[in-house]
Tab-separated table of C-alpha atoms in Angstrom:
chain	number	residue	atom	x	y	z
A	16	UNK	CA	128.671	167.241	113.434
A	17	UNK	CA	126.134	169.683	112.172
A	18	UNK	CA	123.388	171.669	113.817
A	19	UNK	CA	120.520	173.895	112.776
A	20	UNK	CA	121.722	176.873	110.740
A	21	UNK	CA	121.548	179.701	113.268
A	22	UNK	CA	121.255	182.617	110.924
A	23	UNK	CA	118.736	181.354	108.366
A	24	UNK	CA	115.078	180.594	108.912
A	25	UNK	CA	112.511	179.956	106.184
A	26	UNK	CA	112.034	183.608	105.232
A	27	UNK	CA	114.215	185.545	107.669
A	28	UNK	CA	117.868	185.782	108.350
A	29	UNK	CA	119.787	187.104	111.358
A	30	UNK	CA	122.368	189.734	110.442
A	31	UNK	CA	124.576	192.328	112.034
A	32	UNK	CA	122.873	195.604	112.882
A	33	UNK	CA	124.240	198.655	111.058
A	34	UNK	CA	123.783	201.699	113.254
A	35	UNK	CA	123.902	204.325	110.508
A	36	UNK	CA	121.742	202.482	108.016
A	37	UNK	CA	119.215	200.967	110.399
A	38	UNK	CA	118.653	203.965	112.697
A	39	UNK	CA	116.046	205.725	110.511
A	40	UNK	CA	113.967	202.556	110.288
A	41	UNK	CA	114.068	201.902	114.031
A	42	UNK	CA	113.326	205.579	114.701
A	43	UNK	CA	110.142	205.177	112.677
A	44	UNK	CA	109.073	202.365	115.005
A	45	UNK	CA	109.276	204.632	118.048
A	46	UNK	CA	106.172	206.450	116.890
A	47	UNK	CA	103.986	203.441	117.521
A	48	UNK	CA	103.599	203.175	121.314
A	49	UNK	CA	103.369	199.383	121.583
A	50	UNK	CA	106.325	198.820	119.269
A	51	UNK	CA	108.261	201.548	121.042
A	52	UNK	CA	107.567	199.903	124.362
A	53	UNK	CA	109.212	196.698	123.133
A	54	UNK	CA	112.436	198.489	122.275
A	55	UNK	CA	113.683	198.645	125.829
A	56	UNK	CA	112.633	198.900	129.462
A	57	UNK	CA	110.662	201.904	130.529
A	58	UNK	CA	108.809	204.491	128.514
A	59	UNK	CA	110.135	205.102	125.024
A	60	UNK	CA	109.357	208.401	123.334
A	61	UNK	CA	109.456	209.096	119.607
A	62	UNK	CA	113.110	209.423	118.683
A	63	UNK	CA	115.145	210.983	115.918
A	64	UNK	CA	117.390	208.771	113.814
A	65	UNK	CA	120.295	210.537	115.502
A	66	UNK	CA	119.234	209.392	118.966
A	67	UNK	CA	118.480	205.889	117.745
A	68	UNK	CA	121.854	205.664	116.013
A	69	UNK	CA	123.578	206.467	119.301
A	70	UNK	CA	121.584	203.715	121.020
A	71	UNK	CA	122.332	201.142	118.317
A	72	UNK	CA	126.024	202.092	118.411
A	73	UNK	CA	125.944	201.527	122.168
A	74	UNK	CA	124.336	198.100	121.769
A	75	UNK	CA	126.811	197.081	119.078
A	76	UNK	CA	129.768	198.278	121.110
A	77	UNK	CA	128.574	196.494	124.247
A	78	UNK	CA	128.110	193.317	122.239
A	79	UNK	CA	131.673	193.638	120.911
A	80	UNK	CA	133.244	194.433	124.261
A	81	UNK	CA	131.581	192.803	127.181
A	82	UNK	CA	130.934	189.200	126.215
A	83	UNK	CA	127.443	189.167	127.671
A	84	UNK	CA	125.404	191.308	125.281
A	85	UNK	CA	124.272	190.060	121.868
A	86	UNK	CA	122.387	191.960	119.214
A	87	UNK	CA	121.204	191.021	115.732
A	88	UNK	CA	118.973	192.436	113.037
A	89	UNK	CA	116.275	190.456	111.253
A	90	UNK	CA	116.123	190.943	107.484
A	91	UNK	CA	114.114	188.955	104.964
A	92	UNK	CA	116.255	186.514	103.018
A	93	UNK	CA	117.291	188.232	99.812
A	94	UNK	CA	116.531	191.751	101.094
A	95	UNK	CA	118.428	194.414	103.012
A	96	UNK	CA	115.341	195.836	104.705
A	97	UNK	CA	115.426	195.662	108.522
A	98	UNK	CA	112.211	194.119	109.838
A	99	UNK	CA	113.235	193.710	113.444
A	100	UNK	CA	115.985	192.994	115.876
A	101	UNK	CA	116.944	190.517	118.559
A	102	UNK	CA	118.848	191.407	121.660
A	103	UNK	CA	120.123	189.471	124.650
A	104	UNK	CA	121.224	192.100	127.154
A	105	UNK	CA	123.409	191.109	130.075
A	106	UNK	CA	123.334	187.332	129.818
A	107	UNK	CA	123.741	185.874	133.293
A	108	UNK	CA	126.306	183.235	132.495
A	109	UNK	CA	126.504	181.919	136.041
A	110	UNK	CA	122.801	181.146	135.939
A	111	UNK	CA	122.411	180.310	132.266
A	112	UNK	CA	119.639	182.862	132.005
A	113	UNK	CA	118.840	185.810	129.773
A	114	UNK	CA	116.134	188.264	128.943
A	115	UNK	CA	115.219	188.092	125.284
A	116	UNK	CA	114.212	191.291	123.585
A	117	UNK	CA	112.570	190.595	120.257
A	118	UNK	CA	111.148	193.398	118.162
A	119	UNK	CA	109.412	193.218	114.786
A	120	UNK	CA	108.708	196.787	113.747
A	121	UNK	CA	105.761	196.693	111.357
A	122	UNK	CA	102.455	194.989	112.040
A	123	UNK	CA	102.400	193.272	108.635
A	124	UNK	CA	105.886	191.879	109.228
A	125	UNK	CA	104.836	190.734	112.695
A	126	UNK	CA	101.925	188.727	111.238
A	127	UNK	CA	104.191	187.036	108.744
A	128	UNK	CA	107.369	186.450	110.701
A	129	UNK	CA	107.099	186.833	114.481
A	130	UNK	CA	106.811	183.111	115.128
A	131	UNK	CA	109.776	182.333	112.897
A	132	UNK	CA	111.797	185.115	114.535
A	133	UNK	CA	111.000	183.717	117.954
A	134	UNK	CA	112.128	180.231	116.931
A	135	UNK	CA	115.413	181.604	115.624
A	136	UNK	CA	115.861	183.552	118.854
A	137	UNK	CA	115.237	180.450	120.963
A	138	UNK	CA	117.582	178.357	118.821
A	139	UNK	CA	120.307	180.903	119.429
A	140	UNK	CA	119.574	181.120	123.148
A	141	UNK	CA	119.390	177.394	123.842
A	142	UNK	CA	121.565	175.880	121.112
A	143	UNK	CA	124.344	178.446	120.870
A	144	UNK	CA	124.430	180.262	124.206
A	145	UNK	CA	123.491	177.010	125.977
A	146	UNK	CA	121.172	178.826	128.331
A	147	UNK	CA	118.895	177.079	130.782
A	148	UNK	CA	116.116	179.658	130.660
A	149	UNK	CA	114.910	182.704	128.800
A	150	UNK	CA	112.583	185.432	129.967
A	151	UNK	CA	110.440	187.732	127.876
A	152	UNK	CA	108.611	190.700	129.354
A	153	UNK	CA	105.744	192.629	127.798
A	154	UNK	CA	103.009	195.032	128.663
A	155	UNK	CA	99.651	193.240	129.086
A	156	UNK	CA	98.488	195.638	126.358
A	157	UNK	CA	100.811	193.993	123.859
A	158	UNK	CA	98.303	191.311	122.918
A	159	UNK	CA	100.228	190.143	119.857
A	160	UNK	CA	103.379	189.463	121.848
A	161	UNK	CA	101.487	187.783	124.684
A	162	UNK	CA	99.676	185.554	122.195
A	163	UNK	CA	102.929	184.708	120.414
A	164	UNK	CA	104.726	183.498	123.524
A	165	UNK	CA	101.743	181.670	124.948
A	166	UNK	CA	101.303	179.764	121.686
A	167	UNK	CA	104.985	178.895	121.935
A	168	UNK	CA	104.337	177.392	125.371
A	169	UNK	CA	106.015	180.026	127.484
A	170	UNK	CA	104.674	180.174	131.026
A	171	UNK	CA	103.215	183.381	132.422
A	172	UNK	CA	105.129	183.823	135.658
A	173	UNK	CA	104.898	187.381	136.933
A	174	UNK	CA	102.347	190.179	136.761
A	175	UNK	CA	103.707	193.494	137.989
A	176	UNK	CA	100.565	195.494	138.620
A	177	UNK	CA	100.391	198.980	137.133
A	178	UNK	CA	104.078	198.823	136.301
A	179	UNK	CA	103.667	200.653	132.991
A	180	UNK	CA	101.688	203.601	131.704
A	181	UNK	CA	100.252	203.390	128.191
A	182	UNK	CA	97.758	205.562	126.352
A	183	UNK	CA	96.255	207.153	129.406
A	184	UNK	CA	96.221	204.304	131.882
A	185	UNK	CA	98.321	202.039	134.039
A	186	UNK	CA	98.823	198.532	132.702
A	187	UNK	CA	100.565	195.488	134.108
A	188	UNK	CA	103.953	194.187	132.967
A	189	UNK	CA	103.999	190.435	132.370
A	190	UNK	CA	107.004	188.126	132.554
A	191	UNK	CA	107.012	184.886	130.573
A	192	UNK	CA	109.627	182.171	130.934
A	193	UNK	CA	110.776	179.111	129.077
A	194	UNK	CA	113.098	176.511	130.588
A	195	UNK	CA	115.388	174.252	128.603
A	196	UNK	CA	113.304	171.089	129.117
A	197	UNK	CA	110.289	173.014	127.799
A	198	UNK	CA	112.264	174.184	124.796
A	199	UNK	CA	113.266	170.608	124.043
A	200	UNK	CA	109.567	169.742	123.850
A	201	UNK	CA	108.863	172.855	121.778
A	202	UNK	CA	111.637	171.924	119.367
A	203	UNK	CA	110.400	168.378	118.894
A	204	UNK	CA	106.905	169.707	118.216
A	205	UNK	CA	108.302	172.098	115.615
A	206	UNK	CA	110.178	169.319	113.858
A	207	UNK	CA	107.105	167.081	113.840
A	208	UNK	CA	104.866	169.864	112.509
B	17	UNK	CA	121.221	215.029	156.939
B	18	UNK	CA	117.844	213.757	157.962
B	19	UNK	CA	114.279	214.865	157.829
B	20	UNK	CA	111.705	213.675	160.335
B	21	UNK	CA	109.956	211.767	157.544
B	22	UNK	CA	112.983	209.485	157.292
B	23	UNK	CA	113.179	208.675	161.008
B	24	UNK	CA	111.507	205.654	162.558
B	25	UNK	CA	111.543	204.016	165.979
B	26	UNK	CA	114.524	201.723	165.297
B	27	UNK	CA	116.363	203.300	162.383
B	28	UNK	CA	116.662	206.447	160.404
B	29	UNK	CA	117.600	206.925	156.770
B	30	UNK	CA	120.371	209.368	155.972
B	31	UNK	CA	122.405	210.283	152.932
B	32	UNK	CA	125.550	208.285	152.396
B	33	UNK	CA	128.796	209.449	153.994
B	34	UNK	CA	131.090	208.757	151.074
B	35	UNK	CA	134.159	208.881	153.311
B	36	UNK	CA	133.137	206.668	156.213
B	37	UNK	CA	130.202	204.528	155.129
B	38	UNK	CA	131.950	202.923	152.174
B	39	UNK	CA	134.590	201.401	154.449
B	40	UNK	CA	131.741	199.480	156.050
B	41	UNK	CA	130.388	198.547	152.610
B	42	UNK	CA	133.724	197.036	151.631
B	43	UNK	CA	133.748	195.089	154.890
B	44	UNK	CA	130.227	193.782	154.353
B	45	UNK	CA	131.162	192.670	150.867
B	46	UNK	CA	133.838	190.426	152.316
B	47	UNK	CA	130.946	188.262	153.513
B	48	UNK	CA	130.194	186.199	150.436
B	49	UNK	CA	126.781	185.225	151.800
B	50	UNK	CA	125.850	188.908	151.930
B	51	UNK	CA	126.797	189.293	148.290
B	52	UNK	CA	125.146	186.106	147.107
B	53	UNK	CA	121.874	187.083	148.726
B	54	UNK	CA	122.016	190.630	147.425
B	55	UNK	CA	123.155	190.252	143.877
B	56	UNK	CA	122.509	187.952	140.966
B	57	UNK	CA	125.922	188.384	139.392
B	58	UNK	CA	129.039	186.580	140.552
B	59	UNK	CA	130.468	187.866	143.825
B	60	UNK	CA	133.201	190.464	143.398
B	61	UNK	CA	135.360	192.409	145.807
B	62	UNK	CA	135.967	196.150	145.706
B	63	UNK	CA	138.062	198.629	147.615
B	64	UNK	CA	136.212	201.496	149.322
B	65	UNK	CA	137.782	203.798	146.723
B	66	UNK	CA	136.389	201.771	143.841
B	67	UNK	CA	132.922	201.704	145.415
B	68	UNK	CA	133.133	205.437	145.926
B	69	UNK	CA	134.095	206.084	142.296
B	70	UNK	CA	131.097	204.040	141.141
B	71	UNK	CA	128.785	205.732	143.642
B	72	UNK	CA	129.888	209.248	142.673
B	73	UNK	CA	128.959	208.493	139.080
B	74	UNK	CA	125.568	206.985	139.859
B	75	UNK	CA	124.158	208.965	142.753
B	76	UNK	CA	121.576	211.516	141.707
B	77	UNK	CA	121.360	210.182	138.177
B	78	UNK	CA	118.941	207.328	138.439
B	79	UNK	CA	119.811	206.390	141.994
B	80	UNK	CA	118.557	207.638	145.339
B	81	UNK	CA	120.783	206.042	147.981
B	82	UNK	CA	120.275	206.068	151.738
B	83	UNK	CA	122.272	204.760	154.658
B	84	UNK	CA	120.289	202.922	157.322
B	85	UNK	CA	121.455	203.967	160.761
B	86	UNK	CA	120.381	202.259	163.953
B	87	UNK	CA	118.987	204.986	166.183
B	88	UNK	CA	120.384	204.380	169.682
B	89	UNK	CA	124.062	204.371	168.620
B	90	UNK	CA	123.697	206.147	165.261
B	91	UNK	CA	125.446	203.100	163.820
B	92	UNK	CA	125.443	202.246	160.126
B	93	UNK	CA	123.663	198.921	159.616
B	94	UNK	CA	122.843	198.889	155.930
B	95	UNK	CA	121.709	200.687	152.823
B	96	UNK	CA	118.456	201.151	150.985
B	97	UNK	CA	118.173	202.590	147.497
B	98	UNK	CA	115.535	203.608	145.001
B	99	UNK	CA	116.528	203.333	141.346
B	100	UNK	CA	115.314	202.588	137.847
B	101	UNK	CA	112.806	205.431	137.879
B	102	UNK	CA	110.182	205.363	135.159
B	103	UNK	CA	108.619	208.784	135.623
B	104	UNK	CA	105.673	208.496	133.225
B	105	UNK	CA	104.766	205.224	134.958
B	106	UNK	CA	105.694	206.722	138.363
B	107	UNK	CA	107.515	203.577	139.414
B	108	UNK	CA	110.925	202.637	140.735
B	109	UNK	CA	112.863	199.679	142.134
B	110	UNK	CA	113.966	199.332	145.736
B	111	UNK	CA	117.031	197.455	146.935
B	112	UNK	CA	118.176	196.914	150.503
B	113	UNK	CA	120.993	195.255	152.381
B	114	UNK	CA	121.690	194.821	156.089
B	115	UNK	CA	125.425	194.307	156.223
B	116	UNK	CA	126.098	192.348	159.427
B	117	UNK	CA	124.165	189.094	159.994
B	118	UNK	CA	123.777	190.045	163.669
B	119	UNK	CA	121.745	193.088	162.592
B	120	UNK	CA	119.279	191.009	160.604
B	121	UNK	CA	116.005	189.749	162.024
B	122	UNK	CA	115.762	192.799	164.272
B	123	UNK	CA	113.248	194.798	162.303
B	124	UNK	CA	115.751	197.267	160.843
B	125	UNK	CA	115.121	196.275	157.245
B	126	UNK	CA	111.345	196.224	157.581
B	127	UNK	CA	111.268	199.686	159.096
B	128	UNK	CA	113.766	201.037	156.540
B	129	UNK	CA	111.524	199.668	153.812
B	130	UNK	CA	108.487	201.408	155.346
B	131	UNK	CA	110.376	204.707	155.582
B	132	UNK	CA	111.583	204.439	151.990
B	133	UNK	CA	108.086	203.599	150.797
B	134	UNK	CA	106.651	206.599	152.565
B	135	UNK	CA	109.351	208.762	150.984
B	136	UNK	CA	108.586	207.324	147.549
B	137	UNK	CA	104.853	207.975	147.848
B	138	UNK	CA	104.846	211.230	149.834
B	139	UNK	CA	107.888	213.004	148.399
B	140	UNK	CA	108.493	211.469	144.985
B	141	UNK	CA	104.789	211.074	144.206
B	142	UNK	CA	105.327	207.591	142.841
B	143	UNK	CA	102.543	205.115	142.157
B	144	UNK	CA	104.496	201.876	142.508
B	145	UNK	CA	107.623	200.313	143.971
B	146	UNK	CA	109.070	197.136	142.423
B	147	UNK	CA	111.348	194.633	144.028
B	148	UNK	CA	112.682	191.185	143.440
B	149	UNK	CA	114.040	188.775	146.012
B	150	UNK	CA	115.679	185.370	145.846
B	151	UNK	CA	113.763	182.275	146.904
B	152	UNK	CA	116.600	181.295	149.246
B	153	UNK	CA	116.139	184.469	151.283
B	154	UNK	CA	112.916	183.788	153.215
B	155	UNK	CA	113.828	186.324	155.919
B	156	UNK	CA	113.754	189.107	153.350
B	157	UNK	CA	110.499	187.840	151.853
B	158	UNK	CA	108.875	187.981	155.293
B	159	UNK	CA	110.269	191.458	155.922
B	160	UNK	CA	108.887	192.758	152.638
B	161	UNK	CA	105.493	191.189	153.364
B	162	UNK	CA	105.459	192.997	156.708
B	163	UNK	CA	106.322	196.232	154.942
B	164	UNK	CA	103.210	195.727	152.803
B	165	UNK	CA	104.623	194.387	149.552
B	166	UNK	CA	102.361	192.045	147.570
B	167	UNK	CA	103.535	188.858	145.845
B	168	UNK	CA	103.271	189.121	142.073
B	169	UNK	CA	104.795	185.875	140.835
B	170	UNK	CA	108.158	184.236	140.350
B	171	UNK	CA	110.558	183.694	137.479
B	172	UNK	CA	111.201	179.975	137.767
B	173	UNK	CA	114.621	178.450	138.206
B	174	UNK	CA	116.398	181.591	137.125
B	175	UNK	CA	119.120	181.400	139.798
B	176	UNK	CA	121.775	178.717	139.902
B	177	UNK	CA	123.403	178.856	143.313
B	178	UNK	CA	124.448	176.479	146.104
B	179	UNK	CA	124.297	173.595	143.664
B	180	UNK	CA	120.670	173.943	142.636
B	181	UNK	CA	118.161	176.213	140.948
B	182	UNK	CA	115.958	178.776	142.694
B	183	UNK	CA	113.155	181.101	141.695
B	184	UNK	CA	113.311	184.867	141.734
B	185	UNK	CA	110.233	186.307	143.429
B	186	UNK	CA	108.687	189.578	142.347
B	187	UNK	CA	106.776	191.789	144.739
B	188	UNK	CA	105.232	195.209	144.365
B	189	UNK	CA	103.763	197.962	146.485
B	190	UNK	CA	101.199	200.234	144.884
B	191	UNK	CA	100.143	203.561	146.262
B	192	UNK	CA	96.628	202.145	146.634
B	193	UNK	CA	98.016	199.202	148.682
B	194	UNK	CA	100.011	201.564	150.867
B	195	UNK	CA	97.114	203.957	151.436
B	196	UNK	CA	94.813	201.093	152.384
B	197	UNK	CA	97.384	199.690	154.806
B	198	UNK	CA	97.694	202.997	156.618
B	199	UNK	CA	93.998	203.160	157.539
């Protein structure tokens, strides 16, 4: 038996995060409000590498210890540079559901790789974790992320009005979901393309 | 300890009595239906001491916890909590439980929700309260609607319980909703 390689896409690979090495890069991303807002729930302020390292260490430790958190870094194949990360925090095993947190730090990397990163994330979620559904949540301001998931046939399910505050105004938080049967269709379309 | 702002016609909100109230909590948790309606994770059982240890760590950090006491007998009937504060966004999450099934459907939860909302807007100066509720809990959905919460969508089929899948409903109460409702 053989399945899709989980850790290699066309141009990206999934790798372990390295707290010490990757913290300065991630810290740089916290200066861009939309990127920062993708890092985790709530408002994210610019952070020092020290603070970010502590957070990454926490994520890595949780992933090692609790059996329901997963975290990976995205690096281009053949390079060590961190371009993003993927995190499943608190997988609900009973329900086969998880929130997917996908971050690509730089705009130019987003253009080139976000779709591929999303496919790798979904492969891992549905093919390896055997989930029934994934959720992704973004600010309505995050047009690139909203476009990405809508093109991938996620369904917009929830609009929490004025749930976030960005650049001087309240914006809505959107929840998008994909169910396993929808991913099966998505996967067939990808193979045919 | 109460303030008039936390007292209604049927219930009042008080701080938790960590000695006495948690014995009731442990008893409520023995009702698996209570747990399954309250929490997404698998049902677990805790001693009052274990609940207390958790509570002592969390209270005051990112958690504002109230006991709901029925007014005529000053009897504990449930809890209501505000948590997950996002101060720049001025939002938080509300959670509520009425422990004994015989105390449900009597308006306690709806009034507790109204009192907590007033506290959130008048004392904490929040702009928004978030909640989610399970599709298989229509009584709670109705109660939240009566307390002024607005439907904002549902995450489909996210819950696997009782042999089938259910949606998780999201509702929210904005300051502007609440102010309009009071006029």
